[in-house]
Amino acid sequence: MLTLKPLNFIFKISTTDLELVYTESGGVRIEVGAIPLKSIDKEKCVNIEIIFSIVAEVKCVTLNFDESNYNGFCISKESSIGNHLENDEEILHQPDSGFYEVIDSKHLQENIKKYDPRNRLNLKHYIVKGYDSYIELIASTYSVNKLN
């Protein structure tokens, strides 16, 4: 079973279209529609990009993640919220972001020696969910930027 830790509570992914650009020297850039969580107008969708500079593996799957992994994953209560939320009430009422780190990933454990034999890259297993597709990555750190 996959244990997913939600990441990035600035936006909630809300899209029917994911765009992924991969370059060997530049890593991966994923563009998705998202709803800013601190916005007054919670229905206003903006475009964001999630950028992974070091990527060992990326996979695009044209299936709904929740349906294709039914009973095969759980969402961890632990979250990576950093300083994005201001109080305990916000933490308790935060919606699922649609962007996750897979905790104790077997796939990562099986491939880490191939991708990072000296364990210098701090690789993690990530999932970015769209509506009818999702992206899985083995990558290091990421950044999130609002595009419009």
Short mmCIF file of N, CA and C in Angstrom, two decimals:
data_model
loop_
_atom_site.label_atom_id
_atom_site.label_comp_id
_atom_site.label_asym_id
_atom_site.label_seq_id
_atom_site.Cartn_x
_atom_site.Cartn_y
_atom_site.Cartn_z
N MET A 1 0.84 -1.18 0.00
CA MET A 1 0.00 0.00 0.00
C MET A 1 0.89 1.25 0.00
N LEU A 2 0.52 2.23 -0.82
CA LEU A 2 1.24 3.50 -0.87
C LEU A 2 0.74 4.42 0.24
N THR A 3 1.67 5.02 0.99
CA THR A 3 1.31 6.04 1.96
C THR A 3 1.73 7.37 1.38
N LEU A 4 0.76 8.25 1.17
CA LEU A 4 1.00 9.53 0.53
C LEU A 4 0.97 10.66 1.55
N LYS A 5 2.02 11.48 1.53
CA LYS A 5 2.09 12.66 2.40
C LYS A 5 1.80 13.88 1.53
N PRO A 6 0.69 14.60 1.78
CA PRO A 6 0.38 15.79 0.98
C PRO A 6 1.48 16.85 1.12
N LEU A 7 1.77 17.50 -0.01
CA LEU A 7 2.78 18.56 -0.06
C LEU A 7 2.16 19.84 -0.59
N ASN A 8 2.77 20.96 -0.32
CA ASN A 8 2.42 22.27 -0.87
C ASN A 8 0.98 22.69 -0.60
N PHE A 9 0.77 23.36 0.48
CA PHE A 9 -0.57 23.82 0.83
C PHE A 9 -0.84 25.25 0.40
N ILE A 10 -0.11 25.74 -0.60
CA ILE A 10 -0.39 27.06 -1.15
C ILE A 10 -1.49 26.94 -2.20
N PHE A 11 -1.52 25.81 -2.93
CA PHE A 11 -2.49 25.58 -4.00
C PHE A 11 -3.08 24.19 -3.86
N LYS A 12 -4.29 24.04 -4.39
CA LYS A 12 -4.92 22.72 -4.54
C LYS A 12 -5.03 22.46 -6.03
N ILE A 13 -4.42 21.38 -6.50
CA ILE A 13 -4.49 21.05 -7.92
C ILE A 13 -5.93 20.76 -8.28
N SER A 14 -6.40 21.41 -9.33
CA SER A 14 -7.78 21.30 -9.77
C SER A 14 -7.80 21.40 -11.29
N THR A 15 -7.48 20.31 -11.95
CA THR A 15 -7.27 20.39 -13.38
C THR A 15 -7.73 19.14 -14.12
N THR A 16 -8.05 19.32 -15.38
CA THR A 16 -8.32 18.18 -16.24
C THR A 16 -7.18 18.02 -17.24
N ASP A 17 -6.13 18.80 -17.10
CA ASP A 17 -5.03 18.76 -18.04
C ASP A 17 -3.71 18.99 -17.31
N LEU A 18 -2.77 18.07 -17.49
CA LEU A 18 -1.42 18.22 -16.96
C LEU A 18 -0.48 18.40 -18.14
N GLU A 19 0.47 19.31 -18.02
CA GLU A 19 1.49 19.46 -19.06
C GLU A 19 2.83 19.19 -18.42
N LEU A 20 3.60 18.30 -19.03
CA LEU A 20 4.91 17.95 -18.51
C LEU A 20 5.95 18.20 -19.59
N VAL A 21 7.02 18.90 -19.20
CA VAL A 21 8.15 19.14 -20.10
C VAL A 21 9.38 18.58 -19.41
N TYR A 22 10.09 17.68 -20.12
CA TYR A 22 11.32 17.09 -19.59
C TYR A 22 12.48 17.45 -20.49
N THR A 23 13.56 17.92 -19.88
CA THR A 23 14.81 18.09 -20.61
C THR A 23 15.92 17.43 -19.80
N GLU A 24 16.85 16.84 -20.49
CA GLU A 24 17.93 16.12 -19.83
C GLU A 24 18.73 17.02 -18.89
N SER A 25 18.98 18.24 -19.31
CA SER A 25 19.78 19.14 -18.49
C SER A 25 18.95 20.01 -17.54
N GLY A 26 17.65 20.16 -17.82
CA GLY A 26 16.83 21.07 -17.03
C GLY A 26 15.83 20.42 -16.10
N GLY A 27 15.72 19.11 -16.12
CA GLY A 27 14.78 18.42 -15.25
C GLY A 27 13.37 18.41 -15.80
N VAL A 28 12.39 18.53 -14.91
CA VAL A 28 10.97 18.44 -15.28
C VAL A 28 10.23 19.68 -14.83
N ARG A 29 9.37 20.17 -15.72
CA ARG A 29 8.45 21.26 -15.39
C ARG A 29 7.05 20.75 -15.66
N ILE A 30 6.20 20.78 -14.61
CA ILE A 30 4.81 20.34 -14.72
C ILE A 30 3.93 21.57 -14.58
N GLU A 31 3.06 21.80 -15.55
CA GLU A 31 2.12 22.91 -15.47
C GLU A 31 0.72 22.33 -15.25
N VAL A 32 0.03 22.87 -14.25
CA VAL A 32 -1.32 22.41 -13.90
C VAL A 32 -2.18 23.60 -13.50
N GLY A 33 -3.48 23.41 -13.58
CA GLY A 33 -4.41 24.38 -13.02
C GLY A 33 -4.55 24.13 -11.53
N ALA A 34 -4.70 25.20 -10.76
CA ALA A 34 -4.79 25.06 -9.31
C ALA A 34 -5.59 26.21 -8.72
N ILE A 35 -6.10 25.96 -7.53
CA ILE A 35 -6.86 26.98 -6.80
C ILE A 35 -5.99 27.48 -5.65
N PRO A 36 -5.70 28.79 -5.60
CA PRO A 36 -4.93 29.33 -4.47
C PRO A 36 -5.74 29.22 -3.18
N LEU A 37 -5.17 28.61 -2.16
CA LEU A 37 -5.93 28.36 -0.93
C LEU A 37 -6.08 29.59 -0.06
N LYS A 38 -5.23 30.57 -0.20
CA LYS A 38 -5.35 31.78 0.62
C LYS A 38 -6.16 32.86 -0.09
N SER A 39 -6.69 32.56 -1.27
CA SER A 39 -7.43 33.53 -2.05
C SER A 39 -8.84 33.73 -1.49
N ILE A 40 -9.37 34.93 -1.64
CA ILE A 40 -10.76 35.20 -1.25
C ILE A 40 -11.69 34.45 -2.18
N ASP A 41 -11.37 34.43 -3.47
CA ASP A 41 -12.18 33.74 -4.47
C ASP A 41 -11.64 32.32 -4.64
N LYS A 42 -12.15 31.37 -3.85
CA LYS A 42 -11.65 30.00 -3.86
C LYS A 42 -11.96 29.26 -5.15
N GLU A 43 -12.81 29.81 -6.00
CA GLU A 43 -13.16 29.15 -7.26
C GLU A 43 -12.26 29.58 -8.40
N LYS A 44 -11.44 30.60 -8.21
CA LYS A 44 -10.59 31.12 -9.28
C LYS A 44 -9.39 30.21 -9.48
N CYS A 45 -9.31 29.64 -10.66
CA CYS A 45 -8.22 28.72 -11.00
C CYS A 45 -7.09 29.51 -11.66
N VAL A 46 -5.86 29.21 -11.28
CA VAL A 46 -4.68 29.81 -11.87
C VAL A 46 -3.78 28.68 -12.37
N ASN A 47 -2.81 29.03 -13.19
CA ASN A 47 -1.83 28.04 -13.62
C ASN A 47 -0.61 28.13 -12.72
N ILE A 48 -0.10 26.97 -12.33
CA ILE A 48 1.13 26.90 -11.56
C ILE A 48 2.09 25.95 -12.26
N GLU A 49 3.35 26.08 -11.92
CA GLU A 49 4.33 25.13 -12.40
C GLU A 49 5.06 24.56 -11.20
N ILE A 50 5.31 23.26 -11.28
CA ILE A 50 6.11 22.56 -10.28
C ILE A 50 7.37 22.15 -11.01
N ILE A 51 8.50 22.61 -10.50
CA ILE A 51 9.77 22.37 -11.17
C ILE A 51 10.65 21.46 -10.32
N PHE A 52 11.10 20.37 -10.93
CA PHE A 52 12.04 19.44 -10.31
C PHE A 52 13.35 19.55 -11.09
N SER A 53 14.42 20.01 -10.46
CA SER A 53 15.67 20.24 -11.20
C SER A 53 16.46 18.95 -11.41
N ILE A 54 16.41 18.02 -10.48
CA ILE A 54 17.12 16.74 -10.62
C ILE A 54 16.08 15.63 -10.66
N VAL A 55 15.99 14.94 -11.80
CA VAL A 55 14.98 13.90 -11.99
C VAL A 55 15.65 12.62 -12.46
N ALA A 56 15.42 11.53 -11.74
CA ALA A 56 15.95 10.23 -12.12
C ALA A 56 14.97 9.47 -13.00
N GLU A 57 13.68 9.67 -12.75
CA GLU A 57 12.64 8.92 -13.48
C GLU A 57 11.36 9.73 -13.46
N VAL A 58 10.64 9.72 -14.58
CA VAL A 58 9.32 10.35 -14.63
C VAL A 58 8.41 9.46 -15.45
N LYS A 59 7.17 9.33 -15.00
CA LYS A 59 6.19 8.47 -15.66
C LYS A 59 4.84 9.18 -15.69
N CYS A 60 4.24 9.24 -16.87
CA CYS A 60 2.90 9.80 -17.03
C CYS A 60 1.92 8.65 -17.20
N VAL A 61 0.83 8.69 -16.46
CA VAL A 61 -0.16 7.62 -16.51
C VAL A 61 -1.52 8.23 -16.84
N THR A 62 -2.15 7.75 -17.90
CA THR A 62 -3.45 8.29 -18.32
C THR A 62 -4.57 7.45 -17.70
N LEU A 63 -4.63 7.49 -16.40
CA LEU A 63 -5.69 6.86 -15.61
C LEU A 63 -5.94 7.74 -14.40
N ASN A 64 -7.16 7.76 -13.90
CA ASN A 64 -7.46 8.46 -12.67
C ASN A 64 -6.74 7.74 -11.53
N PHE A 65 -5.92 8.47 -10.78
CA PHE A 65 -5.12 7.84 -9.72
C PHE A 65 -5.99 7.16 -8.68
N ASP A 66 -7.03 7.85 -8.20
CA ASP A 66 -7.88 7.30 -7.15
C ASP A 66 -8.57 6.01 -7.59
N GLU A 67 -9.06 5.99 -8.83
CA GLU A 67 -9.74 4.80 -9.34
C GLU A 67 -8.77 3.66 -9.63
N SER A 68 -7.63 3.96 -10.22
CA SER A 68 -6.70 2.90 -10.59
C SER A 68 -5.92 2.35 -9.40
N ASN A 69 -5.92 3.06 -8.28
CA ASN A 69 -5.23 2.60 -7.07
C ASN A 69 -6.21 2.41 -5.91
N TYR A 70 -7.45 2.14 -6.22
CA TYR A 70 -8.49 2.00 -5.19
C TYR A 70 -8.04 1.00 -4.13
N ASN A 71 -8.12 1.37 -2.87
CA ASN A 71 -7.68 0.57 -1.72
C ASN A 71 -6.19 0.25 -1.75
N GLY A 72 -5.41 0.94 -2.59
CA GLY A 72 -3.99 0.69 -2.67
C GLY A 72 -3.16 1.84 -2.13
N PHE A 73 -3.82 2.84 -1.53
CA PHE A 73 -3.09 3.97 -0.98
C PHE A 73 -3.86 4.57 0.19
N CYS A 74 -3.14 5.30 1.03
CA CYS A 74 -3.78 6.06 2.10
C CYS A 74 -3.06 7.40 2.19
N ILE A 75 -3.78 8.41 2.65
CA ILE A 75 -3.23 9.75 2.83
C ILE A 75 -2.77 9.87 4.27
N SER A 76 -1.50 10.20 4.45
CA SER A 76 -0.94 10.35 5.79
C SER A 76 -1.50 11.60 6.47
N LYS A 77 -1.69 11.53 7.76
CA LYS A 77 -2.11 12.70 8.54
C LYS A 77 -0.96 13.68 8.69
N GLU A 78 0.27 13.15 8.65
CA GLU A 78 1.46 14.01 8.71
C GLU A 78 1.55 14.77 7.40
N SER A 79 1.89 16.04 7.45
CA SER A 79 1.98 16.82 6.23
C SER A 79 3.19 17.73 6.25
N SER A 80 3.61 18.14 5.05
CA SER A 80 4.73 19.08 4.91
C SER A 80 4.14 20.45 4.64
N ILE A 81 3.79 21.15 5.70
CA ILE A 81 3.13 22.44 5.51
C ILE A 81 4.06 23.60 5.74
N GLY A 82 5.21 23.36 6.33
CA GLY A 82 6.16 24.44 6.55
C GLY A 82 5.50 25.62 7.23
N ASN A 83 5.75 26.81 6.74
CA ASN A 83 5.18 28.02 7.31
C ASN A 83 4.01 28.54 6.49
N HIS A 84 3.40 27.68 5.67
CA HIS A 84 2.33 28.12 4.78
C HIS A 84 1.01 28.38 5.51
N LEU A 85 0.80 27.71 6.64
CA LEU A 85 -0.45 27.87 7.36
C LEU A 85 -0.20 28.64 8.65
N GLU A 86 -1.14 29.46 9.01
CA GLU A 86 -0.90 30.38 10.11
C GLU A 86 -1.36 29.90 11.47
N ASN A 87 -2.31 28.97 11.52
CA ASN A 87 -2.78 28.53 12.83
C ASN A 87 -3.29 27.09 12.76
N ASP A 88 -3.57 26.51 13.92
CA ASP A 88 -4.00 25.11 14.00
C ASP A 88 -5.32 24.87 13.27
N GLU A 89 -6.22 25.85 13.28
CA GLU A 89 -7.50 25.69 12.60
C GLU A 89 -7.30 25.54 11.09
N GLU A 90 -6.41 26.33 10.51
CA GLU A 90 -6.11 26.19 9.08
C GLU A 90 -5.54 24.81 8.79
N ILE A 91 -4.68 24.31 9.65
CA ILE A 91 -4.08 22.99 9.45
C ILE A 91 -5.16 21.92 9.42
N LEU A 92 -6.11 21.98 10.33
CA LEU A 92 -7.16 20.96 10.42
C LEU A 92 -8.13 21.01 9.24
N HIS A 93 -8.31 22.16 8.60
CA HIS A 93 -9.31 22.30 7.54
C HIS A 93 -8.70 22.42 6.15
N GLN A 94 -7.44 22.07 6.01
CA GLN A 94 -6.78 22.17 4.72
C GLN A 94 -7.25 21.05 3.79
N PRO A 95 -7.65 21.37 2.56
CA PRO A 95 -8.04 20.32 1.62
C PRO A 95 -6.81 19.58 1.09
N ASP A 96 -7.05 18.44 0.50
CA ASP A 96 -6.01 17.64 -0.12
C ASP A 96 -5.42 18.41 -1.29
N SER A 97 -4.10 18.55 -1.35
CA SER A 97 -3.47 19.37 -2.37
C SER A 97 -3.38 18.71 -3.74
N GLY A 98 -3.39 17.37 -3.81
CA GLY A 98 -3.21 16.66 -5.07
C GLY A 98 -1.75 16.48 -5.45
N PHE A 99 -0.84 16.82 -4.54
CA PHE A 99 0.60 16.71 -4.75
C PHE A 99 1.18 16.01 -3.53
N TYR A 100 1.90 14.89 -3.74
CA TYR A 100 2.30 14.03 -2.62
C TYR A 100 3.74 13.55 -2.73
N GLU A 101 4.28 13.22 -1.57
CA GLU A 101 5.49 12.40 -1.49
C GLU A 101 5.04 11.02 -1.05
N VAL A 102 5.55 9.98 -1.71
CA VAL A 102 5.25 8.61 -1.32
C VAL A 102 6.22 8.24 -0.20
N ILE A 103 5.67 7.95 0.96
CA ILE A 103 6.48 7.61 2.14
C ILE A 103 6.88 6.14 2.06
N ASP A 104 8.13 5.84 2.38
CA ASP A 104 8.64 4.46 2.35
C ASP A 104 8.34 3.77 1.02
N SER A 105 8.64 4.44 -0.07
CA SER A 105 8.36 3.93 -1.41
C SER A 105 9.21 2.70 -1.72
N LYS A 106 8.55 1.58 -2.00
CA LYS A 106 9.27 0.36 -2.39
C LYS A 106 9.96 0.56 -3.73
N HIS A 107 9.29 1.27 -4.64
CA HIS A 107 9.88 1.52 -5.96
C HIS A 107 11.18 2.31 -5.82
N LEU A 108 11.20 3.31 -4.96
CA LEU A 108 12.42 4.09 -4.74
C LEU A 108 13.49 3.22 -4.08
N GLN A 109 13.11 2.44 -3.08
CA GLN A 109 14.08 1.58 -2.39
C GLN A 109 14.71 0.57 -3.35
N GLU A 110 13.92 0.06 -4.30
CA GLU A 110 14.43 -0.92 -5.26
C GLU A 110 15.36 -0.29 -6.30
N ASN A 111 15.24 1.02 -6.55
CA ASN A 111 15.99 1.67 -7.61
C ASN A 111 17.02 2.70 -7.14
N ILE A 112 17.12 2.95 -5.85
CA ILE A 112 17.99 4.01 -5.35
C ILE A 112 19.46 3.77 -5.68
N LYS A 113 19.91 2.53 -5.62
CA LYS A 113 21.32 2.24 -5.92
C LYS A 113 21.64 2.48 -7.39
N LYS A 114 20.66 2.28 -8.25
CA LYS A 114 20.85 2.55 -9.68
C LYS A 114 20.91 4.05 -9.93
N TYR A 115 20.00 4.82 -9.34
CA TYR A 115 19.90 6.25 -9.61
C TYR A 115 20.86 7.11 -8.80
N ASP A 116 21.17 6.68 -7.58
CA ASP A 116 21.98 7.51 -6.68
C ASP A 116 22.81 6.62 -5.75
N PRO A 117 23.82 5.93 -6.30
CA PRO A 117 24.58 4.96 -5.49
C PRO A 117 25.29 5.57 -4.28
N ARG A 118 25.62 6.85 -4.35
CA ARG A 118 26.31 7.50 -3.22
C ARG A 118 25.36 8.26 -2.31
N ASN A 119 24.08 8.20 -2.62
CA ASN A 119 23.05 8.83 -1.79
C ASN A 119 23.32 10.31 -1.56
N ARG A 120 23.65 11.04 -2.63
CA ARG A 120 23.94 12.47 -2.55
C ARG A 120 22.79 13.34 -3.01
N LEU A 121 21.84 12.76 -3.77
CA LEU A 121 20.81 13.58 -4.42
C LEU A 121 19.54 13.77 -3.60
N ASN A 122 19.40 13.04 -2.50
CA ASN A 122 18.21 13.13 -1.66
C ASN A 122 16.94 12.90 -2.49
N LEU A 123 16.92 11.82 -3.27
CA LEU A 123 15.78 11.50 -4.13
C LEU A 123 14.57 11.07 -3.32
N LYS A 124 13.41 11.46 -3.82
CA LYS A 124 12.13 11.08 -3.21
C LYS A 124 11.17 10.67 -4.32
N HIS A 125 10.12 9.98 -3.94
CA HIS A 125 9.09 9.52 -4.88
C HIS A 125 7.90 10.47 -4.74
N TYR A 126 7.51 11.12 -5.85
CA TYR A 126 6.42 12.10 -5.83
C TYR A 126 5.29 11.66 -6.77
N ILE A 127 4.08 12.10 -6.46
CA ILE A 127 2.92 11.91 -7.32
C ILE A 127 2.20 13.25 -7.44
N VAL A 128 1.86 13.63 -8.67
CA VAL A 128 1.07 14.82 -8.96
C VAL A 128 -0.19 14.33 -9.65
N LYS A 129 -1.35 14.55 -9.00
CA LYS A 129 -2.61 14.05 -9.54
C LYS A 129 -3.34 15.10 -10.35
N GLY A 130 -3.77 14.71 -11.53
CA GLY A 130 -4.70 15.49 -12.32
C GLY A 130 -6.07 14.85 -12.18
N TYR A 131 -6.97 15.13 -13.11
CA TYR A 131 -8.31 14.58 -13.05
C TYR A 131 -8.33 13.14 -13.58
N ASP A 132 -7.90 12.94 -14.81
CA ASP A 132 -7.89 11.62 -15.42
C ASP A 132 -6.48 11.14 -15.74
N SER A 133 -5.49 11.69 -15.09
CA SER A 133 -4.11 11.25 -15.28
C SER A 133 -3.30 11.67 -14.07
N TYR A 134 -2.10 11.10 -13.98
CA TYR A 134 -1.20 11.50 -12.91
C TYR A 134 0.24 11.29 -13.37
N ILE A 135 1.15 11.94 -12.64
CA ILE A 135 2.57 11.88 -12.94
C ILE A 135 3.28 11.35 -11.70
N GLU A 136 4.17 10.38 -11.92
CA GLU A 136 5.02 9.87 -10.84
C GLU A 136 6.46 10.23 -11.16
N LEU A 137 7.19 10.67 -10.15
CA LEU A 137 8.58 11.06 -10.34
C LEU A 137 9.45 10.51 -9.23
N ILE A 138 10.68 10.18 -9.60
CA ILE A 138 11.75 9.99 -8.63
C ILE A 138 12.64 11.20 -8.86
N ALA A 139 12.68 12.10 -7.89
CA ALA A 139 13.36 13.39 -8.09
C ALA A 139 13.84 13.93 -6.75
N SER A 140 14.63 15.00 -6.83
CA SER A 140 15.09 15.66 -5.60
C SER A 140 14.14 16.80 -5.26
N THR A 141 14.64 17.93 -4.91
CA THR A 141 13.82 19.03 -4.45
C THR A 141 12.99 19.62 -5.60
N TYR A 142 11.99 20.40 -5.21
CA TYR A 142 11.09 21.03 -6.18
C TYR A 142 10.81 22.46 -5.74
N SER A 143 10.29 23.23 -6.70
CA SER A 143 9.79 24.57 -6.39
C SER A 143 8.44 24.71 -7.07
N VAL A 144 7.60 25.59 -6.54
CA VAL A 144 6.26 25.83 -7.07
C VAL A 144 6.13 27.32 -7.36
N ASN A 145 5.68 27.66 -8.58
CA ASN A 145 5.52 29.05 -8.98
C ASN A 145 4.15 29.28 -9.58
N LYS A 146 3.55 30.40 -9.27
CA LYS A 146 2.30 30.82 -9.91
C LYS A 146 2.64 31.44 -11.25
N LEU A 147 1.89 31.07 -12.31
CA LEU A 147 2.19 31.57 -13.64
C LEU A 147 1.34 32.76 -14.05
N ASN A 148 0.11 32.85 -13.57
CA ASN A 148 -0.75 33.98 -13.96
C ASN A 148 -1.53 34.53 -12.80
#
